[in-house]
Tab-separated table of C-alpha atoms and ligand atoms in Angstrom:
chain	number	residue	atom	x	y	z
A	263	MET	CA	-18.489	1.763	-5.323
A	264	ASP	CA	-21.201	0.873	-7.763
A	265	SER	CA	-21.309	3.384	-10.610
A	266	GLU	CA	-25.044	3.814	-10.043
A	267	TYR	CA	-24.266	5.521	-6.780
A	268	TYR	CA	-21.392	7.870	-7.541
A	269	TYR	CA	-23.362	11.063	-6.984
A	270	SER	CA	-25.616	12.109	-4.122
A	271	ASN	CA	-28.291	13.307	-6.515
A	272	ASP	CA	-29.699	10.271	-8.324
A	273	VAL	CA	-30.580	12.346	-11.365
A	274	LEU	CA	-26.862	12.723	-12.114
A	275	ASN	CA	-25.839	9.077	-11.908
A	276	PRO	CA	-26.766	8.057	-15.458
A	277	PHE	CA	-25.455	11.377	-16.883
A	278	SER	CA	-22.328	11.880	-18.981
A	279	LEU	CA	-19.915	14.608	-17.861
A	280	GLU	CA	-21.307	16.842	-20.601
A	281	GLN	CA	-24.846	16.332	-19.303
A	282	ILE	CA	-23.717	17.132	-15.753
A	283	LYS	CA	-22.185	20.341	-17.051
A	284	GLU	CA	-25.448	21.274	-18.778
A	285	TYR	CA	-27.333	20.497	-15.583
A	286	GLN	CA	-24.986	22.755	-13.614
A	287	GLU	CA	-25.375	25.550	-16.158
A	288	GLY	CA	-29.152	25.321	-15.988
A	289	ARG	CA	-29.046	25.709	-12.240
A	290	LEU	CA	-26.440	28.458	-12.464
A	291	LYS	CA	-28.705	30.654	-14.560
A	292	SER	CA	-31.611	30.413	-12.152
A	293	GLN	CA	-29.360	30.811	-9.089
A	294	LEU	CA	-27.841	34.056	-10.388
A	295	LYS	CA	-31.222	35.467	-11.350
A	296	TYR	CA	-32.506	34.637	-7.868
A	297	CYS	CA	-29.488	36.234	-6.156
A	298	TYR	CA	-29.849	39.403	-8.198
A	299	SER	CA	-33.514	39.814	-7.401
A	300	ALA	CA	-33.301	38.845	-3.717
A	301	SER	CA	-30.108	40.436	-2.377
A	302	SER	CA	-29.005	44.061	-2.329
A	303	PHE	CA	-25.368	42.970	-2.217
A	304	TYR	CA	-25.521	40.833	-5.353
A	305	ARG	CA	-27.491	43.483	-7.219
A	306	ARG	CA	-24.787	46.018	-6.387
A	307	LYS	CA	-22.011	43.623	-7.431
A	308	PHE	CA	-23.539	42.888	-10.842
A	309	ASP	CA	-24.284	46.577	-11.374
A	310	GLU	CA	-20.706	47.555	-10.462
A	311	ILE	CA	-19.212	45.354	-13.179
A	312	GLY	CA	-21.917	46.297	-15.654
A	313	ALA	CA	-23.220	42.746	-16.053
A	314	ARG	CA	-26.643	41.203	-15.762
A	315	PRO	CA	-27.254	37.688	-14.413
A	316	GLU	CA	-28.605	36.642	-17.826
A	317	ASP	CA	-25.161	37.391	-19.338
A	318	ILE	CA	-23.783	34.353	-17.486
A	319	LYS	CA	-24.992	31.291	-19.349
A	320	THR	CA	-22.119	28.819	-19.084
A	321	LEU	CA	-19.382	27.734	-16.689
A	322	ASP	CA	-16.921	29.473	-19.015
A	323	ASP	CA	-18.847	32.743	-18.582
A	324	LEU	CA	-18.761	32.217	-14.828
A	325	ARG	CA	-14.997	31.628	-14.781
A	326	VAL	CA	-14.218	35.017	-16.313
A	327	LEU	CA	-16.599	36.900	-14.019
A	328	PRO	CA	-14.633	38.944	-11.434
A	329	LEU	CA	-14.610	37.732	-7.828
A	330	PHE	CA	-17.529	39.027	-5.740
A	331	MET	CA	-16.623	37.883	-2.266
A	332	ASN	CA	-14.115	36.568	0.202
A	333	LYS	CA	-14.180	36.201	3.983
A	334	GLU	CA	-13.529	39.896	4.463
A	335	GLN	CA	-16.414	40.912	2.208
A	336	GLU	CA	-18.652	38.394	3.951
A	337	ARG	CA	-17.821	40.109	7.247
A	338	LYS	CA	-18.590	43.543	5.766
A	339	ASN	CA	-21.930	42.230	4.543
A	340	ALA	CA	-22.694	41.022	8.065
A	341	THR	CA	-21.846	44.428	9.544
A	342	GLU	CA	-24.081	46.081	6.970
A	343	SER	CA	-27.018	43.754	7.573
A	344	LEU	CA	-26.651	44.230	11.341
A	345	GLU	CA	-26.881	47.980	10.876
A	346	LYS	CA	-29.639	48.068	8.305
A	347	GLU	CA	-31.660	44.905	8.827
A	348	ASN	CA	-30.894	43.943	12.427
A	349	HIS	CA	-29.524	40.440	11.651
A	350	PRO	CA	-25.971	39.018	11.312
A	351	PHE	CA	-26.486	36.899	8.167
A	352	GLY	CA	-25.148	39.466	5.705
A	353	THR	CA	-26.581	41.468	2.828
A	354	HIS	CA	-26.036	38.423	0.605
A	355	LEU	CA	-28.909	36.754	2.471
A	356	CYS	CA	-31.513	35.997	-0.172
A	357	ALA	CA	-34.299	34.282	1.759
A	358	PRO	CA	-36.542	36.136	4.208
A	359	VAL	CA	-34.850	36.034	7.604
A	360	THR	CA	-37.916	34.249	9.011
A	361	GLU	CA	-37.236	31.308	6.675
A	362	ILE	CA	-33.847	30.454	8.216
A	363	TYR	CA	-34.052	26.938	9.597
A	364	LEU	CA	-30.473	26.280	10.732
A	365	THR	CA	-27.511	28.517	11.330
A	366	GLY	CA	-23.952	28.019	12.525
A	367	THR	CA	-20.765	30.002	12.441
A	368	THR	CA	-17.163	29.350	11.674
A	369	SER	CA	-15.021	29.009	14.782
A	370	GLY	CA	-14.200	32.703	14.650
A	371	THR	CA	-10.526	32.223	15.445
A	372	THR	CA	-9.836	35.515	13.698
A	373	GLY	CA	-12.261	38.412	13.765
A	374	THR	CA	-16.004	38.361	14.256
A	375	PRO	CA	-17.638	34.993	13.467
A	376	THR	CA	-19.626	34.884	10.237
A	377	PHE	CA	-22.803	32.862	9.968
A	378	SER	CA	-21.631	31.078	6.831
A	379	TYR	CA	-23.671	28.002	7.691
A	380	THR	CA	-27.112	29.482	7.230
A	381	PHE	CA	-29.780	27.372	5.573
A	382	THR	CA	-33.484	27.218	4.851
A	383	LYS	CA	-35.217	23.889	5.400
A	384	ASN	CA	-34.945	23.102	1.685
A	385	ASP	CA	-31.231	23.963	1.756
A	386	ILE	CA	-30.361	21.667	4.608
A	387	GLU	CA	-32.415	18.823	3.164
A	388	ARG	CA	-30.590	19.077	-0.156
A	389	ILE	CA	-27.178	19.485	1.468
A	390	ALA	CA	-27.773	16.692	3.984
A	391	LYS	CA	-28.223	14.324	1.054
A	392	GLY	CA	-24.749	15.243	-0.171
A	393	LEU	CA	-23.200	15.208	3.279
A	394	GLY	CA	-24.658	11.797	4.032
A	395	HIS	CA	-23.822	10.348	0.640
A	396	ARG	CA	-20.211	11.334	1.201
A	397	PHE	CA	-20.110	8.849	4.116
A	398	ALA	CA	-22.293	6.252	2.388
A	399	PHE	CA	-19.736	6.330	-0.447
A	400	ASN	CA	-17.328	4.624	1.976
A	401	GLY	CA	-19.748	2.151	3.470
A	402	VAL	CA	-21.627	3.907	6.280
A	403	LYS	CA	-25.107	2.343	6.355
A	404	LYS	CA	-28.424	2.721	8.121
A	405	GLY	CA	-28.056	1.708	11.741
A	406	ASP	CA	-24.292	2.271	11.937
A	407	ARG	CA	-22.993	4.379	14.778
A	408	VAL	CA	-20.589	7.146	13.804
A	409	LEU	CA	-18.432	8.670	16.507
A	410	PHE	CA	-18.292	12.342	15.593
A	411	ILE	CA	-15.652	14.379	17.430
A	412	PHE	CA	-14.920	17.995	16.677
A	413	ALA	CA	-14.017	21.037	18.690
A	414	LEU	CA	-16.565	22.959	16.667
A	415	GLY	CA	-19.683	21.327	18.042
A	416	ILE	CA	-21.524	24.548	18.691
A	417	TYR	CA	-20.350	26.079	15.456
A	418	ALA	CA	-20.111	24.615	12.044
A	419	THR	CA	-19.925	20.865	11.968
A	420	THR	CA	-23.425	20.341	13.259
A	421	MET	CA	-24.638	20.354	9.648
A	422	SER	CA	-22.676	17.123	9.028
A	423	LEU	CA	-24.842	15.494	11.689
A	424	TRP	CA	-27.802	16.135	9.368
A	425	GLY	CA	-25.944	14.185	6.714
A	426	ILE	CA	-25.213	11.228	8.973
A	427	ARG	CA	-28.839	11.112	10.121
A	428	ASN	CA	-30.014	11.431	6.537
A	429	ILE	CA	-28.641	7.965	5.699
A	430	GLY	CA	-30.166	6.525	8.861
A	431	ALA	CA	-26.856	6.254	10.714
A	432	LEU	CA	-26.569	7.463	14.299
A	433	PRO	CA	-24.024	10.151	15.127
A	434	ILE	CA	-22.442	9.950	18.597
A	435	ASP	CA	-21.632	13.621	18.853
A	436	ILE	CA	-18.822	14.577	21.239
A	437	ASP	CA	-17.304	18.003	21.685
A	438	ALA	CA	-13.529	17.543	21.516
A	439	ARG	CA	-13.118	20.133	24.231
A	440	ALA	CA	-14.498	17.552	26.656
A	441	GLY	CA	-11.005	16.034	26.632
A	442	SER	CA	-9.398	12.757	25.557
A	443	ASP	CA	-10.720	10.835	28.603
A	444	LEU	CA	-14.311	11.328	27.606
A	445	MET	CA	-13.684	10.860	23.892
A	446	LEU	CA	-11.998	7.501	24.393
A	447	LYS	CA	-14.482	6.292	27.001
A	448	PHE	CA	-17.334	7.088	24.620
A	449	ALA	CA	-15.484	5.371	21.782
A	450	ASP	CA	-15.158	2.265	23.934
A	451	LEU	CA	-18.680	2.426	25.341
A	452	THR	CA	-20.776	3.131	22.261
A	453	LYS	CA	-18.998	0.670	19.902
A	454	PRO	CA	-19.092	2.888	16.823
A	455	LYS	CA	-18.376	1.446	13.392
A	456	PHE	CA	-16.904	4.663	12.032
A	457	MET	CA	-15.279	7.760	13.429
A	458	ALA	CA	-15.287	11.247	11.926
A	459	THR	CA	-12.758	13.711	13.324
A	460	THR	CA	-9.651	15.724	12.460
A	461	VAL	CA	-6.267	14.289	11.495
A	462	SER	CA	-4.638	15.859	14.573
A	463	LEU	CA	-7.165	14.356	16.909
A	464	ALA	CA	-7.031	10.888	15.347
A	465	GLU	CA	-3.255	10.933	15.821
A	466	TYR	CA	-3.494	12.354	19.333
A	467	LEU	CA	-5.824	9.591	20.539
A	468	ILE	CA	-3.402	6.859	19.389
A	469	GLY	CA	-0.998	7.748	22.179
A	470	LYS	CA	-3.692	8.221	24.824
A	471	ALA	CA	-5.856	5.109	24.424
A	472	GLN	CA	-3.834	2.551	26.397
A	473	GLY	CA	-3.601	4.836	29.436
A	474	ILE	CA	-7.298	5.730	29.482
A	475	ILE	CA	-9.244	2.688	28.326
A	476	GLY	CA	-6.548	0.052	28.735
A	477	LYS	CA	-6.533	-0.888	25.065
A	478	ASP	CA	-5.110	0.420	21.817
A	479	VAL	CA	-7.237	2.326	19.306
A	480	GLY	CA	-6.919	-0.705	17.023
A	481	GLU	CA	-9.008	-2.665	19.522
A	482	LEU	CA	-11.940	-0.300	19.023
A	483	ASN	CA	-12.571	-2.385	15.875
A	484	LEU	CA	-13.512	0.555	13.684
A	485	TYR	CA	-14.377	-0.065	10.014
A	486	GLY	CA	-13.242	3.330	8.806
A	487	LEU	CA	-12.086	6.786	9.804
A	488	MET	CA	-13.369	9.898	8.039
A	489	LEU	CA	-10.927	12.721	8.622
A	490	THR	CA	-11.141	16.343	7.621
A	491	GLY	CA	-9.858	19.820	8.275
A	492	GLU	CA	-6.185	19.322	7.469
A	493	VAL	CA	-3.998	18.244	4.564
A	494	GLY	CA	-2.668	15.165	6.460
A	495	VAL	CA	-4.401	12.176	4.844
A	496	SER	CA	-2.868	12.960	1.457
A	497	ILE	CA	0.597	12.441	2.969
A	498	PRO	CA	1.338	8.691	2.586
A	499	GLU	CA	3.184	8.304	5.906
A	500	VAL	CA	0.402	10.041	7.848
A	501	LYS	CA	-2.300	7.906	6.198
A	502	LYS	CA	-0.333	4.713	6.862
A	503	ARG	CA	0.450	5.649	10.459
A	504	ILE	CA	-3.225	6.217	11.270
A	505	GLU	CA	-4.411	3.160	9.304
A	506	ASP	CA	-1.856	0.924	11.029
A	507	ALA	CA	-2.822	2.181	14.484
A	508	TYR	CA	-6.591	1.928	13.990
A	509	GLY	CA	-6.453	-1.130	11.734
A	510	CYS	CA	-8.958	0.276	9.232
A	511	PRO	CA	-9.026	2.462	6.107
A	512	VAL	CA	-8.739	6.220	6.516
A	513	TYR	CA	-10.707	8.565	4.265
A	514	ASP	CA	-10.263	12.261	3.679
A	515	TYR	CA	-13.438	14.330	3.400
A	516	TRP	CA	-14.474	17.911	2.916
A	517	ALA	CA	-17.527	20.151	2.663
A	518	PRO	CA	-16.737	23.762	3.606
A	519	ALA	CA	-20.089	25.413	4.464
A	520	GLY	CA	-21.902	22.589	2.686
A	521	HIS	CA	-20.170	23.362	-0.596
A	522	ALA	CA	-17.624	21.226	-2.450
A	523	ILE	CA	-18.839	17.987	-0.852
A	524	ALA	CA	-16.077	15.444	-1.428
A	525	ILE	CA	-14.428	12.298	-0.044
A	526	THR	CA	-11.644	9.915	-0.999
A	527	CYS	CA	-12.327	6.339	-2.072
A	528	LYS	CA	-10.667	3.217	-0.680
A	529	SER	CA	-7.563	3.417	-2.881
A	530	ASP	CA	-4.253	2.654	-1.130
A	531	GLU	CA	-2.559	5.475	-2.968
A	532	TYR	CA	-4.238	8.828	-2.311
A	533	SER	CA	-6.398	9.598	-5.333
A	534	GLY	CA	-7.983	12.863	-4.214
A	535	MET	CA	-11.405	13.715	-2.849
A	536	HIS	CA	-14.237	12.807	-5.184
A	537	GLY	CA	-16.796	15.568	-5.773
A	538	VAL	CA	-20.029	13.677	-5.150
A	539	SER	CA	-22.466	16.613	-5.312
A	540	PRO	CA	-21.745	18.694	-8.427
A	541	ASP	CA	-25.394	19.751	-8.435
A	542	LEU	CA	-24.894	21.917	-5.335
A	543	CYS	CA	-22.079	24.253	-6.419
A	544	THR	CA	-19.460	24.867	-9.095
A	545	SER	CA	-16.546	24.581	-6.641
A	546	PHE	CA	-14.278	22.297	-8.665
A	547	GLU	CA	-14.985	24.117	-11.932
A	548	ASP	CA	-13.665	27.546	-10.980
A	549	ILE	CA	-10.158	28.263	-9.651
A	550	VAL	CA	-7.973	31.377	-9.703
A	551	ASP	CA	-4.316	32.167	-9.198
A	552	PRO	CA	-3.960	32.703	-5.404
A	553	GLU	CA	-1.903	35.889	-5.917
A	554	THR	CA	-3.209	37.573	-9.055
A	555	LYS	CA	-6.776	36.138	-8.807
A	556	ASP	CA	-6.752	35.534	-12.571
A	557	PRO	CA	-8.767	32.502	-13.738
A	558	VAL	CA	-6.788	29.246	-14.038
A	559	PRO	CA	-8.030	26.866	-16.788
A	560	ILE	CA	-9.516	23.618	-15.444
A	561	GLU	CA	-7.331	20.790	-16.722
A	562	ASP	CA	-5.937	17.658	-15.125
A	563	GLY	CA	-3.540	18.675	-12.345
A	564	ALA	CA	-4.396	22.407	-12.384
A	565	ILE	CA	-3.743	24.233	-9.098
A	566	GLY	CA	-5.573	27.330	-7.885
A	567	GLU	CA	-7.669	28.949	-5.183
A	568	MET	CA	-11.174	27.502	-5.122
A	569	VAL	CA	-13.992	29.868	-6.039
A	570	VAL	CA	-17.486	28.852	-4.916
A	571	THR	CA	-20.750	29.640	-6.638
A	572	SER	CA	-23.827	27.941	-5.193
A	573	LEU	CA	-26.206	26.199	-7.558
A	574	LYS	CA	-29.399	25.821	-5.623
A	575	ARG	CA	-29.310	27.668	-2.349
A	576	GLU	CA	-32.094	29.704	-0.891
A	577	ALA	CA	-30.761	31.239	2.329
A	578	ALA	CA	-27.249	32.536	1.735
A	579	PRO	CA	-26.025	31.452	-1.683
A	580	LEU	CA	-22.446	32.314	-2.583
A	581	VAL	CA	-21.464	33.780	-5.934
A	582	LYS	CA	-17.801	34.000	-7.014
A	583	TYR	CA	-16.594	33.533	-3.437
A	584	ALA	CA	-12.815	33.132	-3.170
A	585	THR	CA	-12.392	30.617	-0.375
A	586	GLY	CA	-8.657	30.910	0.311
A	587	ASP	CA	-8.388	27.130	-0.140
A	588	VAL	CA	-5.831	26.204	-2.771
A	589	ILE	CA	-6.738	22.942	-4.500
A	590	GLN	CA	-5.400	20.731	-7.246
A	591	VAL	CA	-8.087	19.510	-9.652
A	592	PHE	CA	-8.047	16.116	-11.397
A	593	THR	CA	-10.272	15.725	-14.419
A	594	LYS	CA	-9.583	12.097	-15.389
A	595	PRO	CA	-11.630	9.221	-13.919
A	596	CYS	CA	-10.292	7.875	-10.611
A	597	PRO	CA	-7.745	5.151	-11.440
A	598	TYR	CA	-8.920	3.125	-8.447
A	599	CYS	CA	-12.743	3.231	-8.387
A	600	GLY	CA	-13.560	4.719	-11.783
A	601	PHE	CA	-15.397	7.748	-10.365
A	602	PRO	CA	-15.852	9.873	-13.500
A	603	GLY	CA	-16.259	13.359	-11.989
A	604	LYS	CA	-13.790	15.904	-10.654
A	605	ARG	CA	-11.436	14.944	-7.862
A	606	ILE	CA	-9.363	17.385	-5.832
A	607	LYS	CA	-6.457	17.476	-3.467
A	608	LEU	CA	-6.011	20.222	-0.858
A	609	VAL	CA	-2.753	22.050	-1.444
A	610	GLY	CA	-3.016	24.573	1.397
A	611	ARG	CA	-4.502	27.902	2.415
A	612	SER	CA	-3.634	30.853	0.204
A	613	ASP	CA	-2.697	32.819	3.335
A	614	ASP	CA	-0.291	30.044	4.452
A	615	MET	CA	1.614	30.267	1.185
A	616	LEU	CA	5.280	31.193	1.539
A	617	VAL	CA	7.444	32.680	-1.158
A	618	VAL	CA	11.089	31.641	-0.882
A	619	LYS	CA	13.365	33.021	-3.611
A	620	GLY	CA	10.372	33.387	-5.920
A	621	VAL	CA	9.173	29.810	-5.304
A	622	ASN	CA	5.634	29.375	-3.923
A	623	ILE	CA	5.675	26.854	-1.085
A	624	TYR	CA	2.812	25.514	1.032
A	625	PRO	CA	3.494	24.066	4.503
A	626	ALA	CA	1.848	20.782	3.510
A	627	ALA	CA	4.474	20.219	0.813
A	628	ILE	CA	7.235	20.625	3.388
A	629	LYS	CA	5.406	18.351	5.801
A	630	LYS	CA	5.234	15.729	3.075
A	631	VAL	CA	9.016	15.739	2.682
A	632	VAL	CA	9.579	15.668	6.452
A	633	GLU	CA	7.123	12.800	6.928
A	634	SER	CA	9.005	10.705	4.386
A	635	PHE	CA	11.875	10.593	6.935
A	636	THR	CA	9.836	8.959	9.714
A	637	PRO	CA	10.818	7.206	12.009
A	638	GLN	CA	14.120	9.130	11.934
A	639	VAL	CA	11.909	12.136	12.675
A	640	THR	CA	8.559	12.062	14.505
A	641	GLY	CA	6.834	14.059	11.753
A	642	GLU	CA	6.000	16.929	14.117
A	643	MET	CA	7.344	20.203	12.746
A	644	ARG	CA	7.075	23.969	12.841
A	645	ILE	CA	8.067	26.480	10.215
A	646	VAL	CA	9.801	29.327	12.025
A	647	LEU	CA	8.934	32.758	10.640
A	648	ASP	CA	11.042	35.762	11.642
A	649	GLU	CA	8.929	38.132	9.568
A	650	ALA	CA	5.317	38.226	8.420
A	651	PRO	CA	4.739	35.912	5.413
A	652	PRO	CA	4.517	35.325	2.498
A	653	ARG	CA	8.092	36.489	1.655
A	654	VAL	CA	10.766	34.518	3.482
A	655	VAL	CA	14.440	35.460	3.435
A	656	PRO	CA	16.250	32.144	2.812
A	657	PRO	CA	16.984	29.782	4.304
A	658	LEU	CA	13.531	28.748	5.447
A	659	LYS	CA	13.844	27.666	9.085
A	660	LEU	CA	12.341	24.368	10.181
A	661	LYS	CA	12.073	23.085	13.713
A	662	LEU	CA	11.856	19.294	13.700
A	663	GLU	CA	11.579	16.581	16.327
A	664	TYR	CA	14.087	13.766	15.800
A	665	GLY	CA	12.863	10.203	16.241
A	666	SER	CA	13.306	8.530	19.619
A	667	GLN	CA	15.948	6.066	18.424
A	668	MET	CA	18.193	8.739	16.882
A	669	ARG	CA	21.503	9.658	18.536
A	670	GLU	CA	22.651	13.273	18.556
A	671	PRO	CA	25.796	12.721	16.438
A	672	GLU	CA	23.555	11.406	13.629
A	673	LEU	CA	21.464	14.579	13.425
A	674	ASP	CA	23.797	16.642	11.237
A	675	GLY	CA	23.782	13.961	8.573
A	676	LEU	CA	20.005	13.619	8.755
A	677	ALA	CA	19.581	17.399	8.433
A	678	LYS	CA	21.675	17.272	5.249
A	679	GLU	CA	19.555	14.462	3.811
A	680	ILE	CA	16.307	16.290	4.574
A	681	GLY	CA	17.792	19.499	3.129
A	682	GLN	CA	18.709	17.649	-0.067
A	683	ALA	CA	15.284	16.008	-0.378
A	684	THR	CA	13.555	19.364	0.121
A	685	HIS	CA	15.792	20.865	-2.512
A	686	ASP	CA	15.078	18.029	-4.966
A	687	GLN	CA	11.320	18.237	-4.488
A	688	LEU	CA	10.646	21.892	-3.722
A	689	LYS	CA	13.736	23.751	-4.951
A	690	ILE	CA	14.524	25.229	-1.557
A	691	ARG	CA	17.119	24.260	1.040
A	692	PRO	CA	15.867	24.804	4.606
A	693	SER	CA	17.932	25.160	7.770
A	694	ILE	CA	16.956	22.683	10.463
A	695	GLU	CA	16.806	23.137	14.203
A	696	TRP	CA	16.432	19.846	16.090
A	697	VAL	CA	14.313	19.375	19.189
A	698	LYS	CA	13.709	16.271	21.305
A	699	PRO	CA	10.730	14.033	20.515
A	700	GLY	CA	7.608	15.246	22.318
A	701	THR	CA	8.787	18.873	22.484
A	702	LEU	CA	6.317	20.264	19.976
A	703	GLU	CA	2.854	20.353	21.394
A	704	LYS	CA	0.248	18.215	19.676
A	705	SER	CA	-3.115	19.867	19.508
A	706	THR	CA	-6.563	18.325	19.732
A	707	ARG	CA	-7.592	20.985	17.250
A	708	LYS	CA	-5.513	21.963	14.255
A	709	THR	CA	-1.841	21.651	15.113
A	710	PRO	CA	-0.112	24.996	14.434
A	711	VAL	CA	2.246	24.929	11.489
A	712	PHE	CA	4.083	28.201	12.098
A	713	GLU	CA	6.138	29.448	14.991
A	714	ARG	CA	5.892	33.208	14.579
A	715	ARG	CA	8.843	35.107	16.009
A	716	TYR	CA	7.679	38.527	14.928
A	717	GLU	CA	5.256	41.064	16.380
A	718	LYS	CA	1.867	40.614	14.771
B	251	ZN	ZN1	-11.803	6.632	-6.494
């Protein structure tokens, strides 16, 4: 990637990191002032803590500001705006409701859906630049076809289509719920150059292709896969397995609600997602301890829950929004491509965190250890929970599929090796229950990580 094109906003490309910070702080001041004057919710929040928007001048000031919002608060705001203003966009809506140009919800798997993807025309134009640039960063060009498969078609991901169109590429948009037959037939028929989908789905299609289109996914001749929604690509064995099957590089990308727009570069070794749009939010500058919610200083390798504050949003800007996504932040330039800005790695969801004998463990870390034993295991796994998390009475129970060439007498020894590796890397020693390959259901959406054996 040419250094002239690191960031989606051209203004930032010649800037030093210090200048980018100043640019962010300039936008922060006007964003907070705008939120305070335009939204009853934000006015109340500032008043509650006895602060005024003009008190927040720097990113450091922002970091010590208490959290304003999380998903639950967002839902409360929506209930309140439904009651008082007859719309579902929440009391943090800052633009007149008649100015909303695009809206979409999260999948609403738990509770009432929130319209977190609510934009004015200016918003979506600005965000589309970032969303498109994220793909252009890895070589998607005008005229390329991008197969775009998600089970969220009517919900959230539609905004990414704006991004793809923004660079002049053509999205071939397929709802994953249409089934693998249709997905693969479209992949074969439309000859896309790139595919954007989830890790689970990319893996799922590998096993289905020969039976449906009479060829392997590698024969689709894709140039690149952009995958999102799960931790998978950062696990070396998962990345390699998908790259080997499709015969092209696999990138990891992210942009929850159009914030934190990021993608990996072409490095063989996972080097984290590169934040290409620091002008749109402060996402990689503000993290808190997932349990105590105290600020965590931003330094190379720091881990914490991501807190979003928008920098130039009109419709529904977020201020001090705790996302529940735990990330690791890298502050040094990318060793592979030289990208100078912040890079991040997804660690897990704060509500998926387990505490085993005082050690904080995320499912992805366990998955990483398990994957390192492929092909002796298939890599499919469940964490069995007898009680509601996060506390787990040891040993942590894992259900694993053994690899197809393994013989039953070998499984005890393998369980010991995996137990030892988990202990070496994560300081816990799990108990392992073996199941035959193919027992654990693969999902076309996010594959479940927990098997819950307790009453919810
Ligand atoms: Zn890089």
